[in-house]
Short mmCIF file of C-alpha atoms in Angstrom, two decimals:
data_model
loop_
_atom_site.label_atom_id
_atom_site.label_comp_id
_atom_site.label_asym_id
_atom_site.label_seq_id
_atom_site.Cartn_x
_atom_site.Cartn_y
_atom_site.Cartn_z
CA MET A 1 -4.40 107.56 26.61
CA LYS A 2 -7.46 105.84 24.54
CA LYS A 3 -5.10 105.60 21.50
CA LYS A 4 -2.16 103.85 23.26
CA ALA A 5 -5.00 101.01 24.74
CA ILE A 6 -6.27 100.25 21.36
CA TRP A 7 -2.61 99.77 19.80
CA SER A 8 -1.76 97.66 22.60
CA ILE A 9 -4.84 95.91 22.07
CA VAL A 10 -4.25 95.31 18.06
CA LEU A 11 -0.55 94.82 18.76
CA ALA A 12 -1.39 91.72 21.29
CA LEU A 13 -4.16 90.28 18.65
CA VAL A 14 -1.47 90.30 15.94
CA VAL A 15 0.95 88.41 18.17
CA VAL A 16 -1.72 85.89 19.06
CA GLY A 17 -2.78 85.47 15.46
CA VAL A 18 1.21 85.19 14.35
CA CYS A 19 1.46 82.49 17.54
CA LEU A 20 -1.54 80.38 15.88
CA GLY A 21 -0.39 80.74 12.69
CA ILE A 22 3.22 79.47 13.62
CA PHE A 23 1.41 76.29 15.60
CA PHE A 24 -0.88 75.19 13.08
CA ASN A 25 1.85 75.41 10.61
CA LYS A 26 3.96 73.42 12.21
CA ARG A 27 1.21 70.72 13.41
CA GLN A 28 0.33 70.28 9.57
CA GLN A 29 3.53 70.14 8.85
CA ALA A 30 4.32 67.26 11.17
CA LEU A 31 1.42 65.22 9.71
CA PRO A 32 2.95 64.23 6.43
CA VAL A 33 6.42 63.49 8.40
CA LYS A 34 4.47 61.06 10.69
CA GLN A 35 2.59 59.17 7.99
CA ASP A 36 5.82 59.06 5.75
CA LYS A 37 7.45 56.90 9.03
CA GLN A 38 4.69 54.59 9.16
CA ASN A 39 4.60 53.85 5.37
CA ALA A 40 8.62 53.40 5.72
CA VAL A 41 8.19 50.82 8.46
CA GLY A 42 5.23 49.05 6.49
CA LEU A 43 7.58 48.64 3.36
CA SER A 44 10.39 47.47 5.60
CA ILE A 45 8.30 44.82 6.98
CA LYS A 46 6.67 43.71 4.11
CA LYS A 47 10.26 43.74 2.08
CA ASN A 48 11.91 41.58 5.10
CA GLU A 49 9.24 38.98 5.00
CA HIS A 50 9.69 38.64 1.01
CA ASN A 51 13.61 38.74 1.76
CA ASN A 52 13.04 35.51 4.40
CA GLN A 53 10.59 34.16 2.05
CA ASN A 54 13.44 34.26 -1.04
CA ASP A 55 15.93 33.30 1.59
CA ASN A 56 14.84 29.62 0.74
CA PRO A 57 12.01 29.74 -1.74
CA GLU A 58 11.90 25.84 -2.20
CA SER A 59 11.72 25.06 1.44
CA GLU A 60 8.46 23.55 1.16
CA GLN A 61 8.43 22.11 -1.79
CA SER A 62 11.71 20.40 -1.27
CA SER A 63 10.76 18.91 2.06
CA SER A 64 7.91 17.15 0.47
CA SER A 65 9.93 15.97 -2.34
CA ASP A 66 12.60 14.82 -0.09
CA GLU A 67 9.93 12.82 2.08
CA TYR A 68 10.44 9.67 0.10
CA SER A 69 12.90 8.30 -2.10
CA THR A 70 12.63 8.01 -6.07
CA ASP A 71 12.26 4.30 -5.42
CA GLU A 72 9.43 4.77 -3.21
CA TRP A 73 7.45 6.74 -5.44
CA MET A 74 7.73 4.39 -7.98
CA LEU A 75 6.55 1.40 -5.87
CA MET A 76 3.42 3.46 -4.72
CA GLY A 77 2.56 4.48 -8.47
CA TYR A 78 3.05 0.75 -9.76
CA MET A 79 0.94 -0.39 -6.49
CA ALA A 80 -1.95 2.27 -7.32
CA TYR A 81 -1.64 1.03 -11.25
CA ALA A 82 -1.81 -2.60 -10.33
CA HIS A 83 -4.44 -2.24 -7.40
CA ASP A 84 -7.58 -3.69 -9.88
CA ASN A 85 -5.58 -6.63 -10.88
CA TYR A 86 -4.26 -7.75 -7.40
CA VAL A 87 -8.21 -7.44 -6.55
CA GLN A 88 -9.09 -9.68 -9.22
CA SER A 89 -6.22 -12.53 -9.32
CA ARG A 90 -5.51 -12.14 -5.31
CA HIS A 91 -8.64 -11.33 -4.00
CA ILE A 92 -7.44 -8.55 -1.89
CA LYS A 93 -9.60 -6.07 -0.11
CA ASN A 94 -7.53 -3.32 1.03
CA ASN A 95 -4.35 -1.29 0.54
CA ALA A 96 -2.54 -3.42 3.52
CA GLU A 97 -2.75 -6.69 1.63
CA LEU A 98 -1.74 -5.19 -1.60
CA VAL A 99 1.31 -3.90 0.09
CA ASP A 100 1.91 -7.19 1.52
CA ASP A 101 1.24 -9.11 -1.95
CA VAL A 102 3.64 -6.87 -4.03
CA GLN A 103 6.20 -7.52 -1.35
CA GLU A 104 5.55 -11.01 -1.43
CA ASN A 105 5.80 -11.11 -5.59
CA LEU A 106 9.18 -8.89 -5.43
CA SER A 107 10.69 -11.23 -2.82
CA ASP A 108 10.05 -14.55 -4.52
CA GLY A 109 10.69 -12.91 -8.08
CA ASP A 110 7.20 -13.37 -9.54
CA LEU A 111 7.67 -9.63 -9.96
CA THR A 112 10.94 -7.92 -11.18
CA ALA A 113 11.79 -4.14 -10.91
CA ASP A 114 14.58 -2.84 -13.01
CA LYS A 115 16.00 0.97 -12.63
CA LYS A 116 16.67 2.32 -15.96
CA SER A 117 17.80 5.66 -15.02
CA ASP A 118 17.64 7.99 -11.77
CA THR A 119 13.29 8.04 -12.70
CA THR A 120 12.64 5.64 -14.77
CA TYR A 121 11.97 1.70 -14.16
CA THR A 122 10.73 -1.35 -15.75
CA LEU A 123 8.68 -3.83 -13.70
CA THR A 124 7.75 -7.44 -15.10
CA ASN A 125 5.73 -10.27 -14.35
CA LYS A 126 3.99 -13.17 -16.16
CA PHE A 127 1.72 -11.07 -17.58
CA GLY A 128 4.17 -8.55 -19.28
CA SER A 129 6.04 -5.43 -18.47
CA VAL A 130 5.25 -1.69 -17.95
CA ASN A 131 7.08 1.24 -17.39
CA VAL A 132 7.25 3.46 -14.57
CA GLU A 133 8.45 7.29 -14.30
CA VAL A 134 8.54 9.58 -11.61
CA GLU A 135 8.01 12.98 -12.15
CA ASP A 136 8.18 16.15 -10.13
CA ASP A 137 4.39 15.91 -9.02
CA ASP A 138 3.03 12.52 -9.96
CA VAL A 139 4.07 9.05 -11.26
CA LYS A 140 3.56 7.84 -14.58
CA VAL A 141 2.69 4.22 -15.34
CA THR A 142 2.80 3.30 -19.09
CA GLY A 143 1.47 -0.26 -20.45
CA ASP A 144 -1.53 -0.75 -22.63
CA GLY A 145 -2.27 2.72 -21.62
CA THR A 146 -0.86 5.37 -19.63
CA THR A 147 -2.08 5.87 -15.86
CA VAL A 148 -0.97 9.04 -13.99
CA ASN A 149 -1.39 9.49 -10.32
CA SER A 150 -0.49 12.45 -8.10
CA LYS A 151 2.45 12.14 -5.10
CA SER A 152 -0.41 13.76 -2.81
CA GLU A 153 -2.85 11.05 -3.88
CA LEU A 154 -0.04 8.30 -3.56
CA LYS A 155 0.90 9.48 -0.03
CA GLU A 156 -2.68 9.57 1.03
CA LYS A 157 -2.99 5.62 0.24
CA PHE A 158 0.21 4.34 1.25
CA ALA A 159 1.76 6.49 3.89
CA SER A 160 0.88 4.33 6.84
CA TYR A 161 3.17 1.62 4.85
CA SER A 162 6.32 3.81 4.54
CA ASP A 163 8.32 1.02 6.57
CA GLU A 164 7.22 -1.79 4.00
CA ILE A 165 7.69 0.12 1.01
CA LYS A 166 11.10 1.20 1.91
CA GLY A 167 12.20 -2.49 2.56
CA MET A 168 10.94 -2.97 -0.77
CA THR A 169 13.23 -0.99 -2.51
CA LYS A 170 15.97 -3.62 -1.73
CA SER A 171 14.56 -6.07 -4.53
CA ILE A 172 14.85 -3.38 -6.96
CA ASN A 173 17.74 -3.81 -9.69
CA ASN A 174 19.98 -1.06 -10.40
CA GLY A 175 20.76 -1.56 -14.01
CA GLY A 176 22.97 1.17 -14.31
CA ASN A 177 25.49 0.13 -11.90
CA ASP A 178 26.87 -3.27 -11.74
CA ASN A 179 28.47 -2.63 -8.20
CA SER A 180 24.98 -1.52 -7.24
CA THR A 181 23.27 -4.18 -8.75
CA LYS A 182 25.53 -7.14 -7.18
CA ASP A 183 25.60 -5.43 -3.59
CA SER A 184 21.56 -5.42 -3.77
CA LYS A 185 21.66 -8.95 -5.30
CA ARG A 186 24.30 -9.97 -2.34
CA GLY A 187 22.12 -7.80 0.20
CA SER A 188 18.85 -9.80 -0.79
CA ASN A 189 20.47 -13.34 -0.52
CA SER A 190 21.72 -12.64 2.84
CA GLU A 191 18.38 -11.55 3.90
CA LYS A 192 16.91 -14.39 2.43
CA LYS A 193 19.31 -16.61 4.29
CA ASP A 194 18.50 -14.58 7.52
CA SER A 195 15.06 -15.04 6.89
CA ALA A 196 15.09 -18.81 6.39
CA SER A 197 17.27 -19.02 9.75
CA THR A 198 14.53 -17.14 11.61
CA SER A 199 11.73 -19.11 9.90
CA SER A 200 13.15 -22.73 10.82
CA ASN A 201 13.91 -21.32 14.42
CA GLU A 202 10.43 -20.06 14.90
CA SER A 203 7.77 -22.62 16.33
CA ILE A 204 5.89 -24.00 13.23
CA PRO A 205 3.19 -26.25 14.59
CA ASN A 206 3.23 -30.27 13.26
CA PHE A 207 0.14 -29.24 11.05
CA SER A 208 -1.78 -32.27 9.55
CA VAL A 209 -2.33 -32.51 5.92
CA LYS A 210 -6.54 -31.35 6.36
CA GLN A 211 -4.92 -28.28 8.34
CA LEU A 212 -2.63 -27.59 5.51
CA ALA A 213 -5.71 -27.90 3.21
CA VAL A 214 -7.52 -25.16 5.19
CA LEU A 215 -4.79 -23.09 5.05
CA ALA A 216 -3.99 -23.17 1.76
CA GLY A 217 -7.58 -22.40 0.90
CA PHE A 218 -7.55 -19.34 3.38
CA TYR A 219 -4.48 -18.23 1.46
CA ARG A 220 -6.04 -18.64 -2.03
CA GLY A 221 -9.36 -17.03 -1.25
CA GLY A 222 -7.90 -13.73 0.95
CA ASP A 223 -9.79 -14.90 3.80
CA GLU A 224 -11.74 -17.68 5.51
CA SER A 225 -15.30 -17.30 4.34
CA TRP A 226 -14.74 -19.51 1.03
CA VAL A 227 -13.50 -22.49 2.77
CA THR A 228 -15.49 -22.06 6.18
CA ASP A 229 -18.69 -21.98 4.09
CA CYS A 230 -17.88 -24.99 1.83
CA ILE A 231 -16.82 -27.44 4.66
CA ASN A 232 -20.12 -26.35 6.83
CA LYS A 233 -22.58 -27.25 3.54
CA THR A 234 -20.64 -30.52 2.87
CA ALA A 235 -21.45 -31.31 6.94
CA LYS A 236 -24.83 -30.18 6.89
CA THR A 237 -26.09 -30.83 3.48
CA LYS A 238 -28.05 -34.33 2.77
CA ASP A 239 -28.92 -33.44 -0.73
CA PHE A 240 -25.69 -33.92 -3.03
CA THR A 241 -27.42 -33.50 -6.16
CA VAL A 242 -26.08 -30.03 -6.64
CA LEU A 243 -22.47 -30.47 -5.95
CA THR A 244 -21.32 -26.74 -5.96
CA GLY A 245 -19.91 -25.17 -2.82
CA THR A 246 -19.20 -28.51 -1.54
CA MET A 247 -15.60 -29.41 -0.58
CA CYS A 248 -13.10 -32.03 -0.36
CA TYR A 249 -9.58 -32.95 0.26
CA GLY A 250 -7.29 -35.46 -2.16
CA TYR A 251 -4.15 -36.68 -2.90
CA ASN A 252 -2.58 -36.54 -6.69
CA LYS A 253 -0.12 -39.45 -7.08
CA LYS A 254 0.82 -37.92 -10.49
CA THR A 255 1.92 -34.65 -9.41
CA GLY A 256 2.54 -35.48 -5.46
CA ASP A 257 0.38 -32.64 -4.52
CA TYR A 258 -2.42 -32.68 -2.44
CA PHE A 259 -5.54 -30.80 -3.24
CA ILE A 260 -8.79 -29.26 -1.92
CA ASP A 261 -11.64 -29.03 -4.20
CA GLY A 262 -14.34 -26.37 -4.15
CA HIS A 263 -16.56 -28.32 -6.42
CA GLY A 264 -17.11 -25.54 -8.80
CA ASP A 265 -15.00 -24.86 -12.13
CA ASP A 266 -11.13 -25.29 -12.03
CA THR A 267 -10.85 -22.04 -9.96
CA THR A 268 -12.07 -23.60 -7.02
CA ILE A 269 -9.17 -26.35 -7.08
CA VAL A 270 -5.94 -25.52 -5.09
CA ASP A 271 -3.06 -27.85 -5.09
CA PHE A 272 -0.50 -27.74 -2.15
CA LYS A 273 2.30 -29.07 -0.45
CA ARG A 274 4.68 -28.63 2.44
CA GLU A 275 8.56 -28.09 1.68
CA GLY A 276 10.34 -27.83 5.03
CA ASP A 277 8.50 -24.42 6.48
CA ILE A 278 7.28 -23.25 3.23
CA LEU A 279 3.60 -23.95 1.64
CA ILE A 280 3.55 -24.15 -1.91
CA THR A 281 0.33 -23.71 -3.50
CA LYS A 282 -0.81 -23.45 -7.18
CA HIS A 283 -4.29 -22.25 -8.52
CA ASN A 284 -6.00 -20.89 -11.48
CA ASP A 285 -5.35 -17.07 -11.48
CA LEU A 286 -8.72 -16.55 -13.23
CA THR A 287 -7.30 -13.34 -14.91
CA GLY A 288 -7.91 -14.34 -18.51
CA SER A 289 -10.91 -13.68 -20.38
CA SER A 290 -11.91 -17.68 -19.36
CA VAL A 291 -11.04 -20.39 -16.96
CA ALA A 292 -9.40 -21.96 -20.06
CA SER A 293 -7.48 -18.82 -21.00
CA SER A 294 -6.51 -17.89 -17.30
CA PRO A 295 -2.76 -19.02 -16.50
CA MET A 296 -1.85 -21.22 -13.13
CA VAL A 297 0.07 -19.43 -10.52
CA ILE A 298 2.27 -20.94 -7.87
CA LYS A 299 2.95 -19.21 -4.74
CA LYS A 300 5.49 -20.15 -2.00
CA VAL A 301 4.06 -18.91 1.55
CA PRO A 302 6.01 -19.05 4.76
CA LEU A 303 4.06 -21.18 7.08
CA SER A 304 5.09 -18.63 9.54
CA LYS A 305 3.11 -16.06 7.78
CA LEU A 306 -0.12 -17.97 7.37
CA VAL A 307 0.37 -19.03 11.35
CA ALA A 308 0.42 -15.31 12.14
CA LYS A 309 -2.49 -14.59 10.02
CA TYR A 310 -4.65 -17.52 10.51
CA TYR A 311 -3.42 -19.83 13.54
CA SER A 312 -2.25 -17.37 16.26
CA THR A 313 -4.92 -16.94 18.62
CA PRO A 314 -6.99 -19.41 20.30
CA GLN A 315 -10.26 -18.38 18.14
CA GLN A 316 -8.06 -18.92 14.96
CA LYS A 317 -6.67 -22.18 16.15
CA ALA A 318 -9.99 -23.64 17.28
CA LYS A 319 -11.46 -22.12 13.87
CA VAL A 320 -8.95 -24.43 11.92
CA ASP A 321 -9.05 -27.25 14.13
CA ASP A 322 -13.01 -27.43 13.57
CA LEU A 323 -12.68 -26.98 9.91
CA ALA A 324 -10.00 -29.52 9.37
CA ASN A 325 -11.97 -32.00 11.52
CA LYS A 326 -15.12 -31.57 9.78
CA LEU A 327 -13.21 -31.91 6.24
CA LEU A 328 -13.69 -34.87 4.28
CA ASP A 329 -11.11 -36.88 2.14
CA GLN A 330 -11.88 -37.58 -1.29
CA GLN A 331 -13.20 -41.06 -0.67
CA GLN A 332 -15.36 -40.12 2.31
CA TYR A 333 -17.05 -37.49 0.16
CA HIS A 334 -17.60 -39.58 -2.80
CA ALA A 335 -19.09 -42.35 -0.41
CA LYS A 336 -21.53 -39.85 1.02
CA VAL A 337 -22.59 -38.69 -2.34
CA ASN A 338 -23.06 -42.12 -3.58
CA ALA A 339 -25.08 -43.09 -0.67
CA THR A 340 -27.26 -40.14 -1.16
CA SER A 341 -27.81 -40.92 -4.72
CA LYS A 342 -29.06 -44.50 -3.77
CA GLY A 343 -31.60 -42.74 -0.64
CA GLU A 344 -29.39 -44.33 1.77
CA ASN A 345 -29.44 -41.23 3.79
#
């Protein structure tokens, strides 16, 4: 009886041991299978992400490249290159004025842009020519040396003026396509006619010569300070032994032009005359090594532009009118100088 009980216990332990062995064996086998599934899912996800990128590997680059046309990139590169020249010759103070002046130069023919190929251009003004090449990531300008600006830098500088720059591309001559060139010129002429018609329809004040003198001086200097300071000094001073910084206006019978004279060197003289709704100015450009070696530059500016910039608000109108009233003509100015020299004041 005891032997049967012992064998029963032994048999039970064996069964339990076998069951436990089978259980742990299955558990151990199950773990690698689960890990393999995780790895398979991870690889699948990474592969899918990789495939999605390969579906359009240049999507981001294409978007950036297509943001502006080659013509627009060229103009941005040229303006970045020419910035310092415009600061010196046109006294610009920011990129907005730079864009405005380059646009004006292209419009009046002082600057010409010729497209030589899909990515190369030649820009020419009275000082000479430079070549511009639009590359994948930058724009290269070659003149006396080479200037390279990245497209990211150009975008940062000129993105705010994209509409104006796009409009400027219409002035580019396509040398590789005669029909394109003719169409461009035809379109440009049409636009000029439309612009002239619009200008003539706008209300342009019947400016006096003295008001035009003030506006011509504003336009030459880039702001109002030069003319304002000179006229106010002339009105206040009682000692004309030092004439620098005083101002008058006069008429040149030989040329038929009026002028203002800031009584410094020749760069302070601005000739001007009105033709219809256009004000034509002429002055020393001060781009040479000296005043004598610097060229004279002629500008044609719509009076509507001067009105918009200098004569549109009540405060601006009051300022121009006040300065015009104070501005002495040449005879009055010399009479005041002579009176001072004789001690009459």
